[in-house]
Amino acid sequence: MKEITNRVFEIIKTHKTRYNFVLFLLLFLLSPPSAFGVDPQDTASLLLFKSHLHDPSNSLSSWDFAVNNANGSSTWTGFTVSNRTGRVTALNITTLNLSGQLHPSLCNLSFIETLVLSYNNFYGPIPLCFQLFRNLKILDLNHNMLSGVVPNTLVMLNQLTQLDLSHNMLSGTIPFWIGNFSTQLEKLDLGFNSFRGEVPKSLLYLMSLKYLDLSHNYLMGNLVDFQQALVYLNLESNWLSGTLPCFLSSAESMSVLNLANNSIVGGIPACISGLQKLVVLDLSFNELSGNLPSSIVETAEKSGILLLDLSHNQFSGDIPASLTELKSLQALFLSHNLLTGEIPERIGNLTYLQVIDLSHNLLSGSIPLNIVGCFQLLALMLTNNNLSGEIQPELDALDSLKILDISDNLISGEIPLTLAGCKSLEVVDLSSNNLSGSLNDAISKWSNLRFLSLARNNFNGALPGWLFTFQAIRTLDLSSNKFSGYVPDVNFNMSLTFNNIDIGRATFGEPSVLEVSVIVPDRTELSFKYILPTANGIDLSDNLLHGEIPSGIFTLQGPIPENISNLGNLTILNFSYNSLSGVVPTRQGYGRFPGAFAGNPELCVELSGDGCRRQHVPVVAAGKKFAQDMEYGPILVRVFCVSSLVSFYVGIVALFCCSRTRNYILQTKA
């Protein structure tokens, strides 16, 4: 008050006219005291709310000084105050690692329009008193640990445009009134909870709704059509059944359609091609059947579709050549179906394609040479088909490739020397084919290699020394070939990977993740995470190797001890069924791997106090364990996430996460 008085006298001195003085006095009298600070009632409510929180980073310390603000009310940490009234209009305390229950004092912020408490650790029920937020437009409580049911008192929030309760532990049924309480609701996200029952019919007719996410719940009943113009629909990972509707009301608006991981049957109706704005279509993990539609979109040349995932269904017949006309396509998933015929010759027309997964089908013919046109390709997965022919030297044009899996096919010939140009490779699986020849220096150029399997082929010749020097490698499987000669006595840099002292790497039993990300400016981020097997080690079994096992194979450098029992990340070691000789001493800890030296008649495995024992008895436990770990191939595609940035006319940002949850080969944006 003293400051205000001084300001009045200053004006009297400066402005001699009575008119100016009277005008200022009127403005002062009409302005509430709170215009020069935060409203005392709101301040008290915030401080009381804060006092019931656990704030380990002291992120809300500025609240203690928010009582007065001489420059007029503006924005403090986490909340915004009206310059006119001094009342709190927005509270955004996301991602501050706060915890505790939501204290009812929060409900005294009666002027609040935006309440965002996301990405914290709040627990307990949603307070019933939230009904007092009559001016609330945005309520975002996602990524917490809130439990219980959605309180019916929220029906009073008839000004809401966005309601996000996703990634909590809420249960019960979705309230019947959810589609009727606000005629302005544009975004509703209840994903990643434990809701049961059916999708409320009221949601089908909420005309203002643009964004709907009910994914990862336990919803059931037949999938029915929605009557409004949706931009985003995600019903992934529920128990929905029935056939695929046409979504005619969304023909000119829908950008993302994700119905993955349900029990939808039948074929894909031709009317789906009428979704003109489609960017993401994910129908994976259902029971869809029949031929793939010849047209996913009506006008392929104008298609903006970036992701097409029809994997894990029962589709049959050929892959339509029309798919190669989807010029914007960046990710194509057709794996785990019954598709036959050849890979379309014109697949290289998809120059933006970054991930191709056609694995686990009945495809035949060779890998089309035209595929090098997909010069941005990061992952090529063709495992478990009937593909034949040779690996074409021209594949070196795919110099961005990180994952190459052509295992379990009928591919023959040698590894071309030109593949030295694929220097980005991290995962290579050529196992279970008819490949032959010796190992050339092309492989030595793959310096980022983390997984290499050449198992069950006809490779021959000596093992080059550089094969054991990849510093990032986790799995090296050369079993069931015709390699001969000695195991090289070199500095085995790769054993650093198996040393549990190296805390920078995954620990025992923890899978290694290879992530491939694609960012399309202003539109979509595609993120593909591949979980590599937890079986870490070396398998040289069932070859023609002879001589002694090099003494330095696990005793190389630095802090790594001679006893391999201390290599905690090493889970596979198999030299069985060769012609190795010499002595394997007990002190080196090889007893962790029973059967690892079986079938080597000249090899003595030292026993405690009993000398050594010749390996005549065919023990196959170690080899079988490795085979079981590799049963589904080296790449377990556990996570596939898409963040789709969809611009509504109101500026809503749609966050879309495809998360594989079924326990098949796959599990899981964000």
XYZ file of C-alpha atoms in Angstrom:
670
model
C 0.000 0.000 0.000
C 2.909 2.296 0.733
C 4.205 1.738 -2.799
C 0.792 2.569 -4.290
C 0.541 5.745 -2.202
C 3.939 6.852 -3.444
C 2.813 6.250 -7.028
C -0.279 8.450 -6.445
C 1.823 11.366 -5.109
C 4.193 10.986 -8.022
C 1.325 11.383 -10.470
C 0.036 14.453 -8.587
C 3.457 16.044 -8.907
C 3.785 15.151 -12.588
C 0.223 15.790 -13.790
C -1.219 19.038 -12.486
C -4.638 18.651 -14.027
C -7.450 17.283 -11.923
C -8.661 15.222 -14.886
C -5.582 13.007 -14.958
C -5.634 12.510 -11.212
C -9.299 11.559 -11.118
C -8.796 9.126 -13.995
C -5.945 7.331 -12.231
C -7.874 7.248 -8.947
C -10.841 5.628 -10.642
C -8.608 2.968 -12.226
C -7.047 2.247 -8.853
C -10.370 1.958 -7.034
C -11.828 -0.327 -9.731
C -8.795 -2.632 -9.747
C -8.865 -5.325 -7.053
C -5.879 -5.548 -4.703
C -5.053 -8.944 -6.215
C -4.055 -7.245 -9.450
C -0.734 -6.533 -7.761
C -0.210 -10.150 -6.591
C -1.683 -13.652 -6.456
C -5.127 -13.899 -4.934
C -4.675 -14.836 -1.230
C -7.255 -17.633 -1.429
C -5.486 -19.261 -4.384
C -2.100 -18.781 -2.735
C -3.290 -20.546 0.400
C -4.796 -23.389 -1.659
C -1.585 -23.915 -3.613
C 0.614 -23.894 -0.528
C -1.676 -26.346 1.263
C -1.674 -28.609 -1.796
C 2.125 -28.391 -1.941
C 2.474 -29.254 1.733
C 0.892 -32.663 1.090
C 3.265 -33.534 -1.773
C 6.623 -35.232 -1.810
C 8.859 -33.008 -3.924
C 12.330 -34.621 -3.956
C 13.807 -32.078 -6.374
C 12.257 -29.084 -4.607
C 10.729 -28.106 -7.940
C 7.947 -26.044 -6.359
C 10.127 -23.929 -4.073
C 9.109 -20.738 -5.887
C 5.544 -21.191 -4.624
C 6.659 -20.024 -1.190
C 7.397 -16.570 -2.640
C 4.336 -16.182 -4.822
C 2.292 -14.226 -2.288
C 3.287 -10.815 -3.638
C 4.501 -9.758 -7.042
C 5.171 -6.049 -7.355
C 5.291 -6.135 -11.131
C 1.820 -7.537 -11.460
C 0.869 -11.200 -11.537
C 2.494 -13.293 -14.275
C 3.767 -16.873 -14.445
C 5.401 -18.761 -11.578
C 6.818 -22.279 -11.672
C 3.948 -24.432 -12.829
C 1.051 -21.986 -12.643
C -0.292 -18.977 -14.454
C -2.257 -16.129 -12.924
C -4.602 -13.680 -14.578
C -3.188 -10.146 -14.760
C -6.685 -8.794 -14.310
C -8.038 -10.824 -11.398
C -4.995 -12.351 -9.740
C -6.686 -15.760 -9.823
C -4.858 -18.897 -10.911
C -6.009 -19.900 -14.407
C -3.568 -22.695 -15.222
C -1.562 -25.229 -13.227
C 0.982 -27.321 -15.146
C 3.371 -29.337 -12.974
C 4.189 -32.147 -15.368
C 7.297 -34.349 -15.151
C 8.514 -33.095 -11.745
C 8.704 -36.489 -9.975
C 6.043 -35.378 -7.503
C 4.149 -37.936 -5.455
C 1.340 -38.135 -2.941
C -2.429 -38.021 -3.076
C -4.267 -35.148 -4.737
C -5.294 -33.000 -1.780
C -8.812 -31.468 -1.965
C -7.354 -27.991 -1.385
C -6.597 -28.007 -5.083
C -10.318 -27.749 -5.753
C -10.391 -24.212 -4.330
C -8.788 -22.951 -7.537
C -12.238 -22.166 -8.872
C -11.015 -20.023 -11.792
C -8.658 -22.618 -13.201
C -9.012 -23.476 -16.906
C -6.030 -25.813 -17.435
C -4.905 -28.503 -14.978
C -1.955 -30.674 -16.051
C -0.435 -33.051 -13.444
C 0.943 -35.620 -15.889
C 4.121 -37.722 -15.663
C 4.385 -37.764 -11.887
C 3.689 -40.373 -9.219
C 0.356 -39.223 -7.823
C -1.694 -42.055 -6.371
C -5.084 -42.669 -4.846
C -8.477 -41.720 -6.295
C -9.393 -38.728 -8.415
C -10.914 -36.279 -5.877
C -14.682 -35.942 -6.031
C -14.345 -32.191 -5.573
C -12.954 -31.800 -9.089
C -16.551 -31.023 -9.965
C -15.869 -27.493 -8.674
C -13.644 -26.741 -11.675
C -16.556 -25.258 -13.626
C -14.250 -23.271 -15.940
C -11.893 -26.188 -16.642
C -11.136 -26.811 -20.298
C -8.127 -29.158 -20.084
C -7.707 -31.923 -17.476
C -4.558 -34.006 -17.960
C -3.604 -36.592 -15.319
C -1.803 -39.069 -17.574
C 1.194 -41.191 -16.484
C 0.510 -41.373 -12.760
C -0.656 -44.130 -10.414
C -4.211 -42.988 -9.825
C -6.657 -45.768 -8.976
C -10.321 -46.393 -8.429
C -13.112 -45.421 -10.801
C -13.730 -42.251 -12.763
C -15.907 -40.228 -10.350
C -19.342 -39.362 -11.648
C -18.843 -35.821 -10.335
C -16.718 -35.099 -13.415
C -19.983 -34.938 -15.335
C -20.190 -31.344 -14.074
C -17.152 -30.289 -16.125
C -19.172 -29.270 -19.136
C -16.516 -26.905 -20.520
C -13.862 -29.603 -21.047
C -12.196 -29.830 -24.453
C -9.495 -32.350 -23.428
C -9.622 -35.154 -20.858
C -6.542 -37.351 -20.481
C -6.530 -40.014 -17.750
C -4.262 -42.445 -19.596
C -1.452 -44.539 -18.098
C -2.939 -44.910 -14.634
C -4.535 -47.768 -12.708
C -8.160 -46.752 -13.109
C -10.745 -49.518 -13.308
C -14.450 -50.209 -13.558
C -16.486 -49.368 -16.623
C -16.130 -46.257 -18.706
C -18.930 -43.952 -17.432
C -22.075 -43.987 -19.570
C -22.164 -40.181 -19.518
C -18.695 -39.782 -21.023
C -20.085 -38.849 -24.444
C -22.732 -36.447 -23.133
C -21.236 -34.304 -20.376
C -19.409 -31.785 -22.609
C -20.433 -30.847 -26.116
C -16.983 -29.289 -26.584
C -14.875 -32.375 -25.830
C -12.353 -32.903 -28.637
C -9.797 -35.202 -27.019
C -10.486 -38.205 -24.766
C -7.622 -40.491 -23.727
C -8.332 -43.336 -21.282
C -5.635 -45.665 -22.613
C -3.400 -47.904 -20.482
C -5.809 -48.488 -17.614
C -7.982 -51.432 -16.562
C -11.398 -50.406 -17.845
C -13.825 -53.222 -18.622
C -17.171 -53.551 -20.324
C -18.199 -52.089 -23.663
C -17.430 -48.811 -25.364
C -20.240 -46.457 -24.252
C -22.667 -45.767 -27.075
C -22.663 -42.091 -26.190
C -19.098 -41.867 -27.519
C -20.252 -42.948 -30.957
C -22.295 -39.771 -31.365
C -20.162 -37.100 -29.646
C -19.838 -34.811 -32.661
C -17.097 -32.614 -31.189
C -14.762 -35.571 -30.633
C -11.624 -35.649 -32.791
C -9.150 -37.737 -30.786
C -10.150 -40.975 -29.025
C -7.755 -43.385 -27.316
C -9.148 -46.318 -25.323
C -6.178 -48.612 -25.962
C -4.707 -51.148 -23.529
C -7.791 -51.861 -21.486
C -10.147 -54.842 -21.240
C -12.992 -53.540 -23.364
C -15.145 -56.083 -25.163
C -18.049 -56.333 -27.543
C -18.348 -55.907 -31.281
C -16.416 -53.126 -32.938
C -18.959 -50.585 -34.153
C -18.714 -47.537 -36.377
C -18.323 -44.021 -35.046
C -20.610 -41.321 -36.347
C -18.367 -38.282 -35.967
C -15.405 -37.087 -38.027
C -12.543 -38.547 -36.008
C -8.950 -37.611 -36.721
C -7.384 -40.214 -34.404
C -8.800 -43.550 -33.198
C -6.779 -45.995 -31.097
C -8.538 -49.071 -29.669
C -5.430 -51.264 -29.602
C -5.009 -54.121 -27.107
C -8.552 -54.759 -25.980
C -10.941 -57.718 -26.404
C -12.993 -56.236 -29.212
C -14.483 -58.576 -31.810
C -16.646 -58.433 -34.909
C -15.725 -57.179 -38.358
C -14.045 -54.018 -39.556
C -16.443 -51.082 -40.140
C -16.005 -48.485 -42.883
C -15.649 -45.345 -40.709
C -17.493 -43.394 -43.401
C -18.025 -40.358 -41.164
C -14.253 -40.015 -40.873
C -13.509 -40.454 -44.571
C -12.146 -36.930 -44.936
C -10.546 -36.565 -41.505
C -9.062 -39.764 -40.068
C -5.286 -39.700 -39.881
C -4.540 -42.554 -37.448
C -6.488 -45.837 -37.186
C -5.067 -48.384 -34.749
C -7.128 -51.487 -33.976
C -4.195 -53.810 -33.298
C -4.255 -56.672 -30.809
C -7.967 -57.445 -30.710
C -10.083 -60.292 -32.108
C -11.416 -58.695 -35.282
C -12.349 -61.180 -37.998
C -13.179 -61.154 -41.697
C -11.427 -59.249 -44.426
C -10.546 -55.625 -44.979
C -13.557 -54.003 -46.647
C -12.917 -52.041 -49.832
C -14.486 -48.975 -48.214
C -11.404 -48.571 -45.974
C -9.689 -47.109 -49.025
C -12.032 -44.151 -48.651
C -10.046 -42.847 -45.641
C -8.383 -40.090 -47.634
C -6.182 -38.551 -44.914
C -4.838 -41.811 -43.465
C -1.244 -41.652 -42.191
C -1.141 -44.712 -39.901
C -3.092 -47.963 -40.341
C -2.396 -50.722 -37.810
C -4.604 -53.817 -37.887
C -1.952 -56.239 -36.593
C -2.543 -59.071 -34.100
C -6.117 -59.827 -35.112
C -7.847 -62.684 -36.929
C -8.290 -60.988 -40.277
C -8.159 -63.230 -43.332
C -8.581 -63.355 -47.096
C -6.499 -61.552 -49.689
C -4.865 -58.232 -49.037
C -6.942 -55.482 -50.645
C -5.661 -54.316 -53.998
C -6.206 -50.743 -52.875
C -5.476 -49.474 -49.371
C -6.211 -45.935 -50.494
C -8.306 -44.677 -53.391
C -5.609 -42.554 -55.024
C -2.181 -44.024 -54.299
C -0.331 -41.161 -55.923
C -1.849 -38.755 -53.376
C -1.558 -41.109 -50.424
C 0.113 -39.798 -47.286
C 0.157 -43.153 -45.508
C 3.430 -43.641 -43.623
C 2.816 -46.836 -41.666
C 0.968 -49.986 -42.769
C 0.935 -52.850 -40.265
C -1.161 -55.904 -41.156
C 1.134 -58.405 -39.421
C 0.040 -61.342 -37.252
C -3.180 -62.137 -39.079
C -4.224 -64.853 -41.534
C -3.981 -63.015 -44.837
C -3.246 -65.213 -47.860
C -2.489 -64.791 -51.550
C 0.032 -62.485 -53.177
C 1.301 -59.140 -51.980
C -0.548 -56.685 -54.248
C 1.704 -54.735 -56.606
C -0.416 -51.690 -55.776
C 1.364 -51.435 -52.411
C 4.424 -50.238 -54.294
C 2.444 -47.154 -55.314
C 2.187 -45.832 -51.752
C 4.941 -43.328 -52.376
C 5.067 -41.924 -48.826
C 5.257 -45.300 -47.075
C 8.023 -45.544 -44.479
C 7.174 -48.764 -42.630
C 5.633 -51.950 -44.057
C 4.754 -54.828 -41.704
C 3.172 -57.930 -43.277
C 4.867 -60.617 -41.162
C 3.232 -63.715 -39.652
C 0.601 -64.292 -42.313
C 0.096 -66.886 -45.058
C 1.215 -64.765 -47.982
C 2.517 -66.521 -51.091
C 4.088 -65.545 -54.376
C 7.055 -63.252 -54.856
C 8.063 -59.953 -53.318
C 6.762 -57.286 -55.720
C 9.469 -56.394 -58.211
C 8.738 -52.674 -57.928
C 9.195 -52.483 -54.171
C 12.180 -50.231 -54.804
C 9.719 -47.548 -55.905
C 9.089 -46.927 -52.204
C 12.064 -44.625 -51.815
C 11.030 -43.444 -48.336
C 10.684 -46.967 -46.967
C 12.773 -47.499 -43.839
C 11.457 -50.763 -42.378
C 10.312 -53.865 -44.294
C 9.108 -56.912 -42.370
C 7.761 -59.735 -44.551
C 8.982 -62.526 -42.275
C 7.086 -65.710 -41.390
C 5.115 -66.126 -44.596
C 5.306 -68.492 -47.583
C 6.972 -66.132 -50.019
C 9.113 -67.563 -52.829
C 11.431 -66.323 -55.538
C 14.488 -64.173 -54.953
C 15.045 -60.864 -53.195
C 14.243 -58.311 -55.934
C 17.283 -56.386 -57.079
C 15.005 -53.354 -57.323
C 14.924 -53.247 -53.509
C 18.095 -51.149 -53.584
C 15.792 -48.291 -54.600
C 14.757 -48.212 -50.918
C 18.024 -46.432 -50.236
C 16.865 -45.170 -46.806
C 16.164 -48.695 -45.558
C 17.147 -49.310 -41.925
C 15.672 -52.780 -41.335
C 15.041 -55.626 -43.805
C 13.442 -58.726 -42.279
C 12.573 -61.640 -44.567
C 13.140 -64.564 -42.190
C 11.204 -67.809 -42.420
C 10.008 -67.870 -46.024
C 10.898 -69.936 -49.100
C 13.129 -67.339 -50.728
C 15.928 -68.595 -52.958
C 18.640 -67.200 -55.217
C 21.796 -65.438 -54.090
C 22.606 -62.312 -52.100
C 23.051 -59.706 -54.806
C 26.285 -57.640 -54.692
C 24.220 -54.530 -55.404
C 22.736 -54.666 -51.887
C 25.740 -52.619 -50.795
C 23.674 -49.617 -51.916
C 21.687 -50.052 -48.687
C 24.427 -48.331 -46.710
C 22.035 -47.172 -43.945
C 20.887 -50.719 -43.151
C 21.098 -51.634 -39.455
C 19.165 -54.910 -39.421
C 19.436 -57.644 -42.054
C 17.562 -60.875 -41.325
C 17.130 -63.335 -44.186
C 17.389 -66.461 -42.023
C 15.391 -69.659 -42.560
C 15.176 -69.495 -46.327
C 16.806 -71.302 -49.277
C 19.335 -68.631 -50.201
C 22.609 -69.913 -51.636
C 25.988 -68.639 -52.812
C 28.574 -66.601 -50.946
C 28.508 -63.364 -48.996
C 29.448 -60.729 -51.601
C 32.579 -58.711 -50.919
C 30.631 -55.576 -51.813
C 28.601 -55.863 -48.597
C 31.585 -54.221 -46.913
C 29.738 -51.040 -47.895
C 26.937 -51.785 -45.412
C 28.928 -50.288 -42.549
C 25.876 -49.450 -40.421
C 24.886 -53.078 -39.841
C 24.299 -54.012 -36.213
C 22.197 -57.181 -36.531
C 22.900 -59.770 -39.239
C 21.185 -63.155 -39.345
C 21.942 -65.357 -42.346
C 21.318 -68.626 -40.498
C 19.496 -71.696 -41.844
C 20.165 -71.172 -45.541
C 22.379 -72.832 -48.155
C 25.162 -70.260 -48.056
C 28.718 -71.437 -48.628
C 32.286 -70.303 -49.143
C 34.798 -68.856 -46.712
C 34.348 -65.713 -44.644
C 35.660 -62.671 -46.476
C 36.712 -59.277 -45.204
C 33.312 -57.743 -45.946
C 32.112 -58.761 -42.490
C 35.122 -57.105 -40.835
C 33.832 -53.716 -41.999
C 30.650 -54.026 -39.937
C 32.256 -52.333 -36.944
C 28.943 -51.741 -35.117
C 27.988 -55.420 -35.166
C 26.056 -56.604 -32.116
C 24.567 -59.857 -33.368
C 25.911 -62.204 -36.042
C 24.508 -65.632 -36.872
C 25.793 -67.714 -39.767
C 24.571 -70.960 -38.208
C 23.262 -73.959 -40.176
C 24.851 -73.170 -43.527
C 27.748 -74.642 -45.520
C 30.457 -72.093 -44.770
C 33.974 -73.508 -44.766
C 37.614 -72.530 -44.388
C 39.444 -71.101 -41.412
C 38.028 -68.653 -38.888
C 39.674 -65.261 -39.491
C 41.150 -63.549 -36.455
C 39.135 -60.366 -36.928
C 35.939 -62.336 -36.345
C 36.564 -62.140 -32.589
C 37.442 -58.465 -32.346
C 34.021 -56.758 -32.601
C 33.797 -54.672 -29.462
C 29.984 -54.331 -29.371
C 29.098 -57.928 -30.200
C 26.798 -59.830 -27.875
C 26.084 -62.988 -29.846
C 28.279 -64.839 -32.333
C 26.762 -68.067 -33.697
C 28.804 -69.971 -36.271
C 27.460 -73.405 -35.385
C 26.611 -76.236 -37.797
C 28.918 -75.283 -40.648
C 32.164 -76.730 -42.029
C 34.687 -74.340 -40.551
C 38.073 -75.960 -40.076
C 41.512 -75.157 -38.698
C 42.362 -73.623 -35.348
C 40.380 -71.220 -33.207
C 42.464 -68.043 -33.704
C 44.725 -67.010 -30.843
C 44.076 -63.260 -30.960
C 43.097 -60.480 -28.591
C 39.435 -61.286 -28.071
C 38.074 -57.758 -27.688
C 34.553 -59.144 -27.785
C 34.899 -60.694 -24.342
C 34.605 -57.213 -22.856
C 30.912 -57.480 -23.694
C 30.539 -60.452 -21.368
C 32.311 -58.844 -18.426
C 29.877 -57.802 -15.716
C 32.312 -55.115 -14.613
C 31.427 -53.229 -17.767
C 28.404 -51.421 -16.353
C 27.747 -49.638 -19.623
C 26.217 -52.761 -21.137
C 23.087 -54.746 -20.368
C 23.385 -57.007 -17.349
C 22.591 -60.695 -17.216
C 19.090 -61.457 -18.437
C 18.495 -57.906 -19.628
C 17.779 -57.722 -23.358
C 19.659 -55.398 -25.647
C 17.540 -52.859 -27.501
C 18.187 -51.628 -30.998
C 16.070 -48.602 -31.836
C 15.410 -47.230 -35.273
C 13.773 -43.808 -35.398
C 12.355 -41.884 -38.305
C 11.271 -38.277 -37.982
C 9.031 -36.643 -40.517
C 9.016 -32.880 -39.870
C 5.713 -31.465 -38.656
C 3.913 -34.779 -39.008
C 5.083 -38.020 -37.532
C 7.838 -39.690 -35.560
C 8.211 -43.425 -36.107
C 10.205 -45.363 -33.568
C 10.960 -49.081 -33.916
C 12.589 -50.891 -31.013
C 14.004 -54.361 -31.512
C 14.798 -56.511 -28.522
C 17.819 -58.697 -29.173
C 18.051 -62.105 -27.484
C 19.317 -62.367 -23.941
C 21.543 -65.290 -24.971
C 24.988 -63.662 -25.017
C 28.010 -65.636 -26.049
C 29.801 -67.742 -28.646
C 28.664 -70.934 -30.383
C 31.245 -72.692 -32.561
C 29.684 -76.131 -32.177
C 29.261 -78.746 -34.899
C 32.155 -77.704 -37.131
C 35.537 -79.215 -38.098
C 37.730 -77.121 -35.801
C 40.791 -78.709 -34.217
C 43.713 -77.888 -31.988
C 43.669 -76.289 -28.557
C 41.249 -73.673 -27.332
C 43.322 -70.459 -27.085
C 44.246 -69.690 -23.507
C 43.483 -66.014 -23.976
C 39.920 -66.406 -25.230
C 38.485 -64.936 -22.029
C 41.641 -63.687 -20.317
C 42.566 -60.702 -22.401
C 42.881 -57.292 -20.932
C 42.280 -54.890 -18.160
C 40.276 -56.004 -15.134
C 38.841 -59.159 -16.721
C 39.855 -62.153 -14.565
C 40.999 -65.524 -15.890
C 38.002 -67.272 -14.349
C 35.072 -66.897 -16.769
C 32.647 -67.343 -13.875
C 33.141 -63.618 -13.394
C 31.910 -62.849 -16.889
C 28.368 -62.380 -15.638
C 26.831 -61.472 -18.980
C 28.151 -64.583 -20.712
C 25.211 -67.020 -21.000
C 26.237 -69.186 -23.967
C 29.529 -70.975 -24.565
C 29.576 -73.946 -26.946
C 32.594 -75.605 -28.597
C 30.973 -79.034 -28.800
C 31.273 -81.489 -31.705
C 34.563 -80.420 -33.237
C 38.023 -82.015 -33.058
C 39.503 -79.782 -30.378
C 42.293 -81.007 -28.153
C 44.237 -79.980 -25.063
C 43.100 -79.439 -21.486
C 40.290 -77.292 -20.115
C 41.277 -76.447 -16.503
C 38.674 -76.370 -13.757
C 40.032 -73.107 -12.352
C 38.802 -71.199 -15.395
C 35.178 -71.843 -14.428
C 33.965 -73.654 -17.535
C 31.774 -75.805 -15.299
C 29.079 -73.148 -15.762
C 28.487 -74.558 -19.246
C 27.848 -78.314 -19.027
C 28.161 -79.957 -22.422
C 30.051 -77.015 -23.892
C 32.945 -79.325 -24.894
C 31.055 -82.536 -25.656
C 31.950 -84.487 -28.779
C 35.651 -83.502 -28.803
C 37.391 -86.874 -28.257
C 40.882 -85.406 -27.817
C 39.826 -82.676 -25.398
C 40.401 -83.199 -21.670
C 38.021 -81.388 -19.333
C 39.703 -81.236 -15.920
C 37.680 -82.469 -12.972
C 38.174 -81.280 -9.390
C 40.908 -83.435 -7.893
C 40.315 -86.181 -10.480
C 42.457 -85.194 -13.421
C 40.643 -84.744 -16.711
C 37.908 -86.548 -18.583
C 37.759 -87.156 -22.317
C 34.621 -85.822 -23.991
C 33.301 -89.020 -25.587
C 29.732 -88.859 -24.330
C 27.485 -86.778 -26.615
C 26.039 -84.185 -24.267
C 23.904 -81.660 -26.158
C 22.405 -79.585 -23.385
C 24.351 -76.424 -24.191
C 23.616 -76.579 -27.893
C 19.937 -77.192 -27.303
C 19.744 -74.272 -24.927
C 21.209 -71.961 -27.541
C 18.806 -73.309 -30.156
C 15.875 -72.710 -27.815
C 17.024 -69.154 -27.155
C 17.282 -68.608 -30.905
C 14.064 -70.477 -31.734
C 12.304 -67.483 -33.213
C 15.357 -65.975 -34.872
C 17.680 -63.350 -33.480
C 15.338 -60.425 -33.544
C 12.449 -60.330 -31.129
C 10.409 -57.372 -32.269
C 9.087 -56.339 -28.901
C 8.236 -52.697 -29.266
C 6.880 -50.613 -32.073
C 5.916 -47.070 -31.243
C 4.598 -44.273 -33.329
C 4.186 -40.701 -32.187
C 1.826 -39.163 -34.659
C 1.691 -35.401 -34.532
C -1.708 -34.646 -35.948
C -2.781 -31.022 -36.190
C -6.434 -30.468 -35.406
C -8.069 -27.164 -36.162
C -7.833 -26.582 -32.421
C -4.166 -27.564 -32.346
C -4.460 -30.876 -30.506
C -1.295 -32.944 -30.536
C -2.102 -36.617 -30.926
C 0.325 -39.023 -29.287
C 0.015 -42.533 -30.624
C 1.774 -45.586 -29.202
C 1.476 -49.035 -30.671
C 2.469 -51.363 -27.843
C 2.780 -55.082 -28.328
C 1.430 -56.857 -25.280
C 0.647 -60.387 -26.394
C 3.147 -63.010 -25.327
C 3.970 -64.481 -28.692
C 7.318 -63.647 -30.167
C 6.464 -60.017 -29.684
C 5.518 -58.203 -26.614
C 5.111 -53.905 -26.060
C 5.151 -43.526 -27.975
C 5.446 -43.427 -25.723
